[in-house]
Amino acid sequence: MRLGLHALGIGTGARRAVIDSVAGAAENSGFATLWAGEHVVMVDRSESRYPYADDGRIAVPAVADWLDPMIGLSFAAAATHTIGVATGVLLLPEHNPVLMAKQAATLDLMSGGRLTLGVGIGWSREEFAALGIPFEGRGERAAEYVAAMRTLWRDDVATFEGEFVRVDSVRVNPKPVRDRRIPVVLGGNSDAALRRVAAWGDGWYGFNLDGIDAVTERIRTIHALCRGAGRDTEELRLAVALRKVDPSDVDALADAGVDELVLVESPPGDPGEAADWVASLARRWMPAVG
């Protein structure tokens, strides 16, 4: 099993010197992936329910700095050489898919093929309203956007016609490094999210799951959905972050089929302390993951 770190882009993790220190230390300590999430806007009084907390409220304060993940991860990639970088998750229906295809391919090229594009459909009506994008139909929009982006990455001269995306004989360069593909991992813990994983995802990023039993049940559901869709689950990358997790849980998570355990942590604000902070995480966790 691999070990990922979801620590960049928010609050103290949004500072350039901290990004450099955490990214370099994570690579040197054997972490597989650096993850960063996204919200374009936050609101002081949200009427939308956050799906990853029992009280429906996101723990990140509205006043916190929250970097654009594509830009933040480009700095992390520039500070490293081998560690993967991943959006966890980018809210794809909020973006122009042609522009996002170019941005993702650019980051993939400049990082040497290290990008995983984690995408979700979003939960905040207020955020969609601020961007002038319909909240309804965002799942269908995300599916079509991914199909269009894969076409733009694959074809020298690309044409795509759907309900939300129409391009005719365009060139979008550069192309991704690995056979003109970027892995697209789906976020979300609901049945609807897992149906998207089985239908068109390259993997799943389960976030803030409530223990091993919840992880096991969700992965069993993915397996069942993949069988129904005629897909081999061996093709999927399964990454999870848990609300509470201990190194003693690693074997059970591996048995459940988890490929990567992602630690969600906040780094210290002092970049001089960040490397030691990462090293302490590695000392605790690396012996368990092997």
mmCIF file of N, CA, C and O in Angstrom, residues 2-14 18-19 22-23 26 31-39 50 52 58 60 65-69 73 76 83-91 116 118-120 123 185 187-188 204-209 237 239-243 245 260-268 277-278 281 285-286:
data_model
loop_
_atom_site.group_PDB
_atom_site.id
_atom_site.type_symbol
_atom_site.label_atom_id
_atom_site.label_comp_id
_atom_site.label_asym_id
_atom_site.label_seq_id
_atom_site.Cartn_x
_atom_site.Cartn_y
_atom_site.Cartn_z
ATOM 1 N N ARG A 2 0.434 2.261 -0.744
ATOM 2 C CA ARG A 2 1.137 3.538 -0.764
ATOM 3 C C ARG A 2 0.572 4.457 0.320
ATOM 4 O O ARG A 2 -0.533 4.265 0.815
ATOM 5 N N LEU A 3 1.338 5.507 0.625
ATOM 6 C CA LEU A 3 0.916 6.500 1.596
ATOM 7 C C LEU A 3 0.912 7.867 0.923
ATOM 8 O O LEU A 3 1.911 8.284 0.327
ATOM 9 N N GLY A 4 -0.238 8.534 0.980
ATOM 10 C CA GLY A 4 -0.364 9.869 0.428
ATOM 11 C C GLY A 4 -0.514 10.893 1.529
ATOM 12 O O GLY A 4 -0.834 10.569 2.676
ATOM 13 N N LEU A 5 -0.319 12.161 1.167
ATOM 14 C CA LEU A 5 -0.415 13.249 2.131
ATOM 15 C C LEU A 5 -1.269 14.370 1.553
ATOM 16 O O LEU A 5 -0.937 14.940 0.516
ATOM 17 N N HIS A 6 -2.379 14.643 2.229
ATOM 18 C CA HIS A 6 -3.296 15.721 1.841
ATOM 19 C C HIS A 6 -3.073 16.856 2.835
ATOM 20 O O HIS A 6 -3.701 16.900 3.893
ATOM 21 N N ALA A 7 -2.137 17.754 2.508
ATOM 22 C CA ALA A 7 -1.731 18.772 3.476
ATOM 23 C C ALA A 7 -1.506 20.137 2.857
ATOM 24 O O ALA A 7 -1.244 21.094 3.581
ATOM 25 N N LEU A 8 -1.602 20.246 1.552
ATOM 26 C CA LEU A 8 -1.217 21.481 0.872
ATOM 27 C C LEU A 8 -2.431 22.243 0.354
ATOM 28 O O LEU A 8 -3.456 21.658 0.025
ATOM 29 N N GLY A 9 -2.288 23.550 0.290
ATOM 30 C CA GLY A 9 -3.276 24.379 -0.382
ATOM 31 C C GLY A 9 -4.209 25.151 0.513
ATOM 32 O O GLY A 9 -4.866 26.087 0.055
ATOM 33 N N ILE A 10 -4.302 24.800 1.810
ATOM 34 C CA ILE A 10 -5.245 25.444 2.722
ATOM 35 C C ILE A 10 -4.489 25.960 3.939
ATOM 36 O O ILE A 10 -3.642 25.259 4.503
ATOM 37 N N GLY A 11 -4.839 27.177 4.381
ATOM 38 C CA GLY A 11 -4.278 27.712 5.619
ATOM 39 C C GLY A 11 -2.768 27.763 5.589
ATOM 40 O O GLY A 11 -2.164 28.332 4.677
ATOM 41 N N THR A 12 -2.130 27.135 6.582
ATOM 42 C CA THR A 12 -0.666 27.126 6.610
ATOM 43 C C THR A 12 -0.085 26.404 5.401
ATOM 44 O O THR A 12 1.030 26.706 4.964
ATOM 45 N N GLY A 13 -0.825 25.463 4.849
ATOM 46 C CA GLY A 13 -0.368 24.731 3.665
ATOM 47 C C GLY A 13 -0.487 25.519 2.382
ATOM 48 O O GLY A 13 -0.178 24.998 1.301
ATOM 49 N N ALA A 14 -0.926 26.777 2.483
ATOM 50 C CA ALA A 14 -1.036 27.636 1.301
ATOM 51 C C ALA A 14 0.142 28.599 1.185
ATOM 52 O O ALA A 14 0.130 29.478 0.317
ATOM 53 N N VAL A 18 6.206 26.819 2.947
ATOM 54 C CA VAL A 18 5.711 25.581 3.551
ATOM 55 C C VAL A 18 5.487 24.521 2.472
ATOM 56 O O VAL A 18 5.807 23.338 2.664
ATOM 57 N N ILE A 19 4.945 24.926 1.323
ATOM 58 C CA ILE A 19 4.765 23.980 0.216
ATOM 59 C C ILE A 19 6.102 23.377 -0.191
ATOM 60 O O ILE A 19 6.233 22.153 -0.345
ATOM 61 N N VAL A 22 7.306 20.984 2.752
ATOM 62 C CA VAL A 22 6.494 19.774 2.894
ATOM 63 C C VAL A 22 6.673 18.860 1.686
ATOM 64 O O VAL A 22 6.843 17.640 1.831
ATOM 65 N N ALA A 23 6.650 19.439 0.483
ATOM 66 C CA ALA A 23 6.754 18.620 -0.723
ATOM 67 C C ALA A 23 8.094 17.888 -0.776
ATOM 68 O O ALA A 23 8.152 16.678 -1.034
ATOM 69 N N ALA A 26 8.225 15.209 1.972
ATOM 70 C CA ALA A 26 7.353 14.071 1.676
ATOM 71 C C ALA A 26 7.983 13.163 0.636
ATOM 72 O O ALA A 26 7.917 11.925 0.743
ATOM 73 N N PHE A 31 6.597 9.230 0.705
ATOM 74 C CA PHE A 31 5.186 9.395 0.381
ATOM 75 C C PHE A 31 5.001 9.275 -1.133
ATOM 76 O O PHE A 31 5.854 9.678 -1.919
ATOM 77 N N ALA A 32 3.845 8.731 -1.525
ATOM 78 C CA ALA A 32 3.594 8.473 -2.943
ATOM 79 C C ALA A 32 2.980 9.668 -3.655
ATOM 80 O O ALA A 32 3.256 9.894 -4.842
ATOM 81 N N THR A 33 2.133 10.429 -2.949
ATOM 82 C CA THR A 33 1.326 11.451 -3.606
ATOM 83 C C THR A 33 1.097 12.621 -2.677
ATOM 84 O O THR A 33 0.870 12.437 -1.479
ATOM 85 N N LEU A 34 1.110 13.821 -3.243
ATOM 86 C CA LEU A 34 0.682 15.033 -2.559
ATOM 87 C C LEU A 34 -0.680 15.428 -3.116
ATOM 88 O O LEU A 34 -0.821 15.639 -4.331
ATOM 89 N N TRP A 35 -1.677 15.534 -2.241
ATOM 90 C CA TRP A 35 -3.038 15.846 -2.649
ATOM 91 C C TRP A 35 -3.407 17.270 -2.242
ATOM 92 O O TRP A 35 -2.983 17.754 -1.195
ATOM 93 N N ALA A 36 -4.245 17.915 -3.049
ATOM 94 C CA ALA A 36 -4.759 19.251 -2.721
ATOM 95 C C ALA A 36 -6.174 19.378 -3.258
ATOM 96 O O ALA A 36 -6.451 19.003 -4.397
ATOM 97 N N GLY A 37 -7.068 19.908 -2.426
ATOM 98 C CA GLY A 37 -8.467 20.057 -2.808
ATOM 99 C C GLY A 37 -8.788 21.445 -3.338
ATOM 100 O O GLY A 37 -7.903 22.280 -3.538
ATOM 101 N N GLU A 38 -10.074 21.673 -3.548
ATOM 102 C CA GLU A 38 -10.479 22.938 -4.162
ATOM 103 C C GLU A 38 -11.813 23.439 -3.628
ATOM 104 O O GLU A 38 -12.756 22.660 -3.432
ATOM 105 N N HIS A 39 -11.880 24.732 -3.377
ATOM 106 C CA HIS A 39 -13.116 25.504 -3.384
ATOM 107 C C HIS A 39 -12.770 26.870 -3.946
ATOM 108 O O HIS A 39 -11.829 27.514 -3.480
ATOM 109 N N TYR A 50 -22.488 20.043 3.902
ATOM 110 C CA TYR A 50 -21.206 19.411 3.604
ATOM 111 C C TYR A 50 -21.346 17.912 3.848
ATOM 112 O O TYR A 50 -21.676 17.486 4.964
ATOM 113 N N TYR A 52 -19.297 15.405 4.145
ATOM 114 C CA TYR A 52 -18.234 14.607 4.749
ATOM 115 C C TYR A 52 -18.087 14.848 6.252
ATOM 116 O O TYR A 52 -17.048 14.533 6.834
ATOM 117 N N ILE A 58 -18.410 22.162 6.967
ATOM 118 C CA ILE A 58 -17.007 21.981 6.638
ATOM 119 C C ILE A 58 -16.146 22.596 7.729
ATOM 120 O O ILE A 58 -16.470 23.656 8.276
ATOM 121 N N VAL A 60 -13.088 23.754 7.531
ATOM 122 C CA VAL A 60 -12.223 24.849 7.097
ATOM 123 C C VAL A 60 -12.974 26.173 7.240
ATOM 124 O O VAL A 60 -14.060 26.339 6.682
ATOM 125 N N ASP A 65 -7.082 30.917 3.672
ATOM 126 C CA ASP A 65 -6.552 30.899 2.309
ATOM 127 C C ASP A 65 -6.764 29.510 1.721
ATOM 128 O O ASP A 65 -6.533 28.496 2.385
ATOM 129 N N TRP A 66 -7.204 29.466 0.461
ATOM 130 C CA TRP A 66 -7.422 28.195 -0.233
ATOM 131 C C TRP A 66 -6.922 28.365 -1.658
ATOM 132 O O TRP A 66 -7.557 29.045 -2.466
ATOM 133 N N LEU A 67 -5.775 27.774 -1.963
ATOM 134 C CA LEU A 67 -5.147 27.956 -3.268
ATOM 135 C C LEU A 67 -5.909 27.233 -4.367
ATOM 136 O O LEU A 67 -6.531 26.200 -4.134
ATOM 137 N N ASP A 68 -5.813 27.769 -5.561
ATOM 138 C CA ASP A 68 -6.207 27.013 -6.740
ATOM 139 C C ASP A 68 -5.309 25.780 -6.797
ATOM 140 O O ASP A 68 -4.074 25.904 -6.799
ATOM 141 N N PRO A 69 -5.866 24.559 -6.832
ATOM 142 C CA PRO A 69 -5.019 23.366 -6.709
ATOM 143 C C PRO A 69 -4.065 23.169 -7.881
ATOM 144 O O PRO A 69 -2.971 22.637 -7.693
ATOM 145 N N LEU A 73 -0.289 22.949 -6.835
ATOM 146 C CA LEU A 73 0.429 21.705 -7.118
ATOM 147 C C LEU A 73 1.577 21.908 -8.102
ATOM 148 O O LEU A 73 2.540 21.130 -8.096
ATOM 149 N N ALA A 76 4.396 22.579 -5.918
ATOM 150 C CA ALA A 76 4.840 21.338 -5.285
ATOM 151 C C ALA A 76 5.623 20.475 -6.265
ATOM 152 O O ALA A 76 6.640 19.861 -5.901
ATOM 153 N N ILE A 83 7.637 12.418 -6.678
ATOM 154 C CA ILE A 83 6.380 12.212 -5.973
ATOM 155 C C ILE A 83 5.204 12.640 -6.849
ATOM 156 O O ILE A 83 5.283 13.624 -7.601
ATOM 157 N N GLY A 84 4.100 11.883 -6.793
ATOM 158 C CA GLY A 84 2.918 12.234 -7.555
ATOM 159 C C GLY A 84 2.218 13.456 -6.970
ATOM 160 O O GLY A 84 2.343 13.764 -5.782
ATOM 161 N N VAL A 85 1.472 14.155 -7.823
ATOM 162 C CA VAL A 85 0.629 15.265 -7.380
ATOM 163 C C VAL A 85 -0.788 14.972 -7.853
ATOM 164 O O VAL A 85 -0.999 14.445 -8.949
ATOM 165 N N ALA A 86 -1.774 15.302 -6.998
ATOM 166 C CA ALA A 86 -3.155 14.933 -7.305
ATOM 167 C C ALA A 86 -4.114 15.974 -6.756
ATOM 168 O O ALA A 86 -3.942 16.451 -5.628
ATOM 169 N N THR A 87 -5.108 16.316 -7.551
ATOM 170 C CA THR A 87 -6.193 17.139 -7.036
ATOM 171 C C THR A 87 -7.147 16.238 -6.268
ATOM 172 O O THR A 87 -7.522 15.173 -6.738
ATOM 173 N N GLY A 88 -7.545 16.701 -5.081
ATOM 174 C CA GLY A 88 -8.355 15.824 -4.231
ATOM 175 C C GLY A 88 -9.422 16.593 -3.455
ATOM 176 O O GLY A 88 -9.256 16.727 -2.273
ATOM 177 N N VAL A 89 -10.468 17.073 -4.133
ATOM 178 C CA VAL A 89 -10.712 16.953 -5.567
ATOM 179 C C VAL A 89 -10.944 18.331 -6.166
ATOM 180 O O VAL A 89 -11.298 19.277 -5.467
ATOM 181 N N LEU A 90 -10.766 18.385 -7.484
ATOM 182 C CA LEU A 90 -11.119 19.556 -8.279
ATOM 183 C C LEU A 90 -12.588 19.446 -8.670
ATOM 184 O O LEU A 90 -13.047 18.376 -9.069
ATOM 185 N N LEU A 91 -13.324 20.541 -8.545
ATOM 186 C CA LEU A 91 -14.769 20.536 -8.794
ATOM 187 C C LEU A 91 -15.007 20.815 -10.275
ATOM 188 O O LEU A 91 -15.241 21.947 -10.701
ATOM 189 N N THR A 116 -2.320 13.158 -11.174
ATOM 190 C CA THR A 116 -3.605 12.469 -11.136
ATOM 191 C C THR A 116 -4.677 13.538 -10.960
ATOM 192 O O THR A 116 -4.577 14.373 -10.055
ATOM 193 N N GLY A 118 -7.988 14.263 -9.701
ATOM 194 C CA GLY A 118 -9.135 13.872 -8.898
ATOM 195 C C GLY A 118 -10.245 14.887 -9.082
ATOM 196 O O GLY A 118 -10.013 16.091 -8.934
ATOM 197 N N VAL A 119 -11.438 14.432 -9.419
ATOM 198 C CA VAL A 119 -12.540 15.351 -9.699
ATOM 199 C C VAL A 119 -13.773 14.964 -8.895
ATOM 200 O O VAL A 119 -13.998 13.812 -8.552
ATOM 201 N N GLY A 120 -14.569 15.976 -8.590
ATOM 202 C CA GLY A 120 -15.850 15.774 -7.941
ATOM 203 C C GLY A 120 -16.877 16.684 -8.578
ATOM 204 O O GLY A 120 -16.543 17.540 -9.411
ATOM 205 N N TRP A 123 -20.780 20.273 -3.901
ATOM 206 C CA TRP A 123 -21.918 20.161 -2.979
ATOM 207 C C TRP A 123 -22.496 21.525 -2.595
ATOM 208 O O TRP A 123 -23.587 21.593 -2.033
ATOM 209 N N VAL A 185 -9.563 10.323 -11.239
ATOM 210 C CA VAL A 185 -10.055 9.647 -10.047
ATOM 211 C C VAL A 185 -11.264 10.408 -9.527
ATOM 212 O O VAL A 185 -11.243 11.632 -9.433
ATOM 213 N N GLY A 187 -14.021 11.580 -6.737
ATOM 214 C CA GLY A 187 -14.307 11.755 -5.332
ATOM 215 C C GLY A 187 -15.775 11.497 -5.040
ATOM 216 O O GLY A 187 -16.595 11.348 -5.947
ATOM 217 N N GLY A 188 -16.100 11.461 -3.757
ATOM 218 C CA GLY A 188 -17.483 11.240 -3.345
ATOM 219 C C GLY A 188 -17.677 9.858 -2.763
ATOM 220 O O GLY A 188 -17.117 8.874 -3.262
ATOM 221 N N TRP A 204 -10.936 5.911 -7.410
ATOM 222 C CA TRP A 204 -11.814 6.526 -6.408
ATOM 223 C C TRP A 204 -10.983 7.116 -5.302
ATOM 224 O O TRP A 204 -9.990 6.507 -4.862
ATOM 225 N N TYR A 205 -11.345 8.314 -4.859
ATOM 226 C CA TYR A 205 -10.770 8.921 -3.675
ATOM 227 C C TYR A 205 -11.883 9.084 -2.645
ATOM 228 O O TYR A 205 -12.660 10.032 -2.701
ATOM 229 N N GLY A 206 -11.985 8.118 -1.747
ATOM 230 C CA GLY A 206 -12.971 8.191 -0.677
ATOM 231 C C GLY A 206 -12.454 9.084 0.433
ATOM 232 O O GLY A 206 -11.337 8.902 0.920
ATOM 233 N N PHE A 207 -13.261 10.056 0.849
ATOM 234 C CA PHE A 207 -12.775 11.095 1.754
ATOM 235 C C PHE A 207 -13.552 11.095 3.067
ATOM 236 O O PHE A 207 -14.787 11.018 3.071
ATOM 237 N N ASN A 208 -12.799 11.197 4.170
ATOM 238 C CA ASN A 208 -13.392 11.337 5.500
ATOM 239 C C ASN A 208 -14.324 10.171 5.832
ATOM 240 O O ASN A 208 -15.376 10.358 6.452
ATOM 241 N N LEU A 209 -13.925 8.981 5.428
ATOM 242 C CA LEU A 209 -14.728 7.797 5.718
ATOM 243 C C LEU A 209 -14.624 7.427 7.190
ATOM 244 O O LEU A 209 -13.596 7.640 7.835
ATOM 245 N N ARG A 237 -7.611 2.697 -9.320
ATOM 246 C CA ARG A 237 -6.782 3.111 -8.196
ATOM 247 C C ARG A 237 -7.725 3.530 -7.072
ATOM 248 O O ARG A 237 -8.558 4.423 -7.252
ATOM 249 N N ALA A 239 -7.984 5.087 -3.441
ATOM 250 C CA ALA A 239 -7.339 5.852 -2.385
ATOM 251 C C ALA A 239 -8.398 6.297 -1.392
ATOM 252 O O ALA A 239 -9.511 6.655 -1.782
ATOM 253 N N VAL A 240 -8.065 6.275 -0.100
ATOM 254 C CA VAL A 240 -9.043 6.673 0.914
ATOM 255 C C VAL A 240 -8.378 7.500 1.999
ATOM 256 O O VAL A 240 -7.191 7.323 2.318
ATOM 257 N N ALA A 241 -9.169 8.409 2.562
ATOM 258 C CA ALA A 241 -8.796 9.142 3.765
ATOM 259 C C ALA A 241 -9.873 8.885 4.809
ATOM 260 O O ALA A 241 -11.067 8.932 4.494
ATOM 261 N N LEU A 242 -9.468 8.578 6.037
ATOM 262 C CA LEU A 242 -10.401 8.252 7.112
ATOM 263 C C LEU A 242 -10.421 9.363 8.157
ATOM 264 O O LEU A 242 -9.421 10.063 8.356
ATOM 265 N N ARG A 243 -11.547 9.495 8.831
ATOM 266 C CA ARG A 243 -11.644 10.487 9.902
ATOM 267 C C ARG A 243 -10.660 10.181 11.013
ATOM 268 O O ARG A 243 -9.987 11.073 11.528
ATOM 269 N N VAL A 245 -7.698 7.144 11.955
ATOM 270 C CA VAL A 245 -6.990 5.978 11.443
ATOM 271 C C VAL A 245 -5.705 5.807 12.228
ATOM 272 O O VAL A 245 -5.107 6.786 12.700
ATOM 273 N N GLU A 260 -3.991 3.194 -1.715
ATOM 274 C CA GLU A 260 -3.287 4.327 -1.113
ATOM 275 C C GLU A 260 -4.097 4.873 0.054
ATOM 276 O O GLU A 260 -5.270 5.216 -0.095
ATOM 277 N N LEU A 261 -3.454 4.953 1.208
ATOM 278 C CA LEU A 261 -4.033 5.593 2.373
ATOM 279 C C LEU A 261 -3.547 7.035 2.387
ATOM 280 O O LEU A 261 -2.336 7.296 2.364
ATOM 281 N N VAL A 262 -4.476 7.974 2.435
ATOM 282 C CA VAL A 262 -4.137 9.392 2.394
ATOM 283 C C VAL A 262 -4.318 9.987 3.780
ATOM 284 O O VAL A 262 -5.411 9.924 4.362
ATOM 285 N N LEU A 263 -3.250 10.561 4.314
ATOM 286 C CA LEU A 263 -3.306 11.245 5.601
ATOM 287 C C LEU A 263 -3.703 12.694 5.371
ATOM 288 O O LEU A 263 -3.068 13.408 4.579
ATOM 289 N N VAL A 264 -4.762 13.137 6.032
ATOM 290 C CA VAL A 264 -5.221 14.517 5.923
ATOM 291 C C VAL A 264 -4.743 15.256 7.158
ATOM 292 O O VAL A 264 -5.221 15.016 8.270
ATOM 293 N N GLU A 265 -3.785 16.149 6.962
ATOM 294 C CA GLU A 265 -3.131 16.826 8.077
ATOM 295 C C GLU A 265 -2.876 18.290 7.722
ATOM 296 O O GLU A 265 -2.826 18.650 6.535
ATOM 297 N N SER A 266 -2.700 19.123 8.739
ATOM 298 C CA SER A 266 -2.353 20.534 8.540
ATOM 299 C C SER A 266 -0.897 20.738 8.943
ATOM 300 O O SER A 266 -0.522 20.435 10.089
ATOM 301 N N PRO A 267 -0.066 21.250 8.068
ATOM 302 C CA PRO A 267 1.349 21.421 8.398
ATOM 303 C C PRO A 267 1.562 22.606 9.329
ATOM 304 O O PRO A 267 0.713 23.503 9.421
ATOM 305 N N PRO A 268 2.690 22.649 10.011
ATOM 306 C CA PRO A 268 3.014 23.823 10.827
ATOM 307 C C PRO A 268 3.231 25.039 9.943
ATOM 308 O O PRO A 268 3.619 24.920 8.778
ATOM 309 N N TRP A 277 8.107 17.809 10.752
ATOM 310 C CA TRP A 277 6.718 17.365 10.884
ATOM 311 C C TRP A 277 6.426 16.215 9.922
ATOM 312 O O TRP A 277 5.840 15.198 10.310
ATOM 313 N N VAL A 278 6.863 16.345 8.674
ATOM 314 C CA VAL A 278 6.672 15.271 7.703
ATOM 315 C C VAL A 278 7.450 14.033 8.132
ATOM 316 O O VAL A 278 6.942 12.905 8.052
ATOM 317 N N LEU A 281 5.596 12.079 10.711
ATOM 318 C CA LEU A 281 4.523 11.284 10.113
ATOM 319 C C LEU A 281 5.090 10.018 9.474
ATOM 320 O O LEU A 281 4.529 8.931 9.607
ATOM 321 N N TRP A 285 4.168 6.076 10.199
ATOM 322 C CA TRP A 285 3.345 5.362 9.232
ATOM 323 C C TRP A 285 4.094 4.453 8.265
ATOM 324 O O TRP A 285 3.555 3.428 7.844
ATOM 325 N N MET A 286 5.308 4.812 7.880
ATOM 326 C CA MET A 286 6.002 4.040 6.854
ATOM 327 C C MET A 286 6.257 2.592 7.264
ATOM 328 O O MET A 286 6.117 1.685 6.415
#
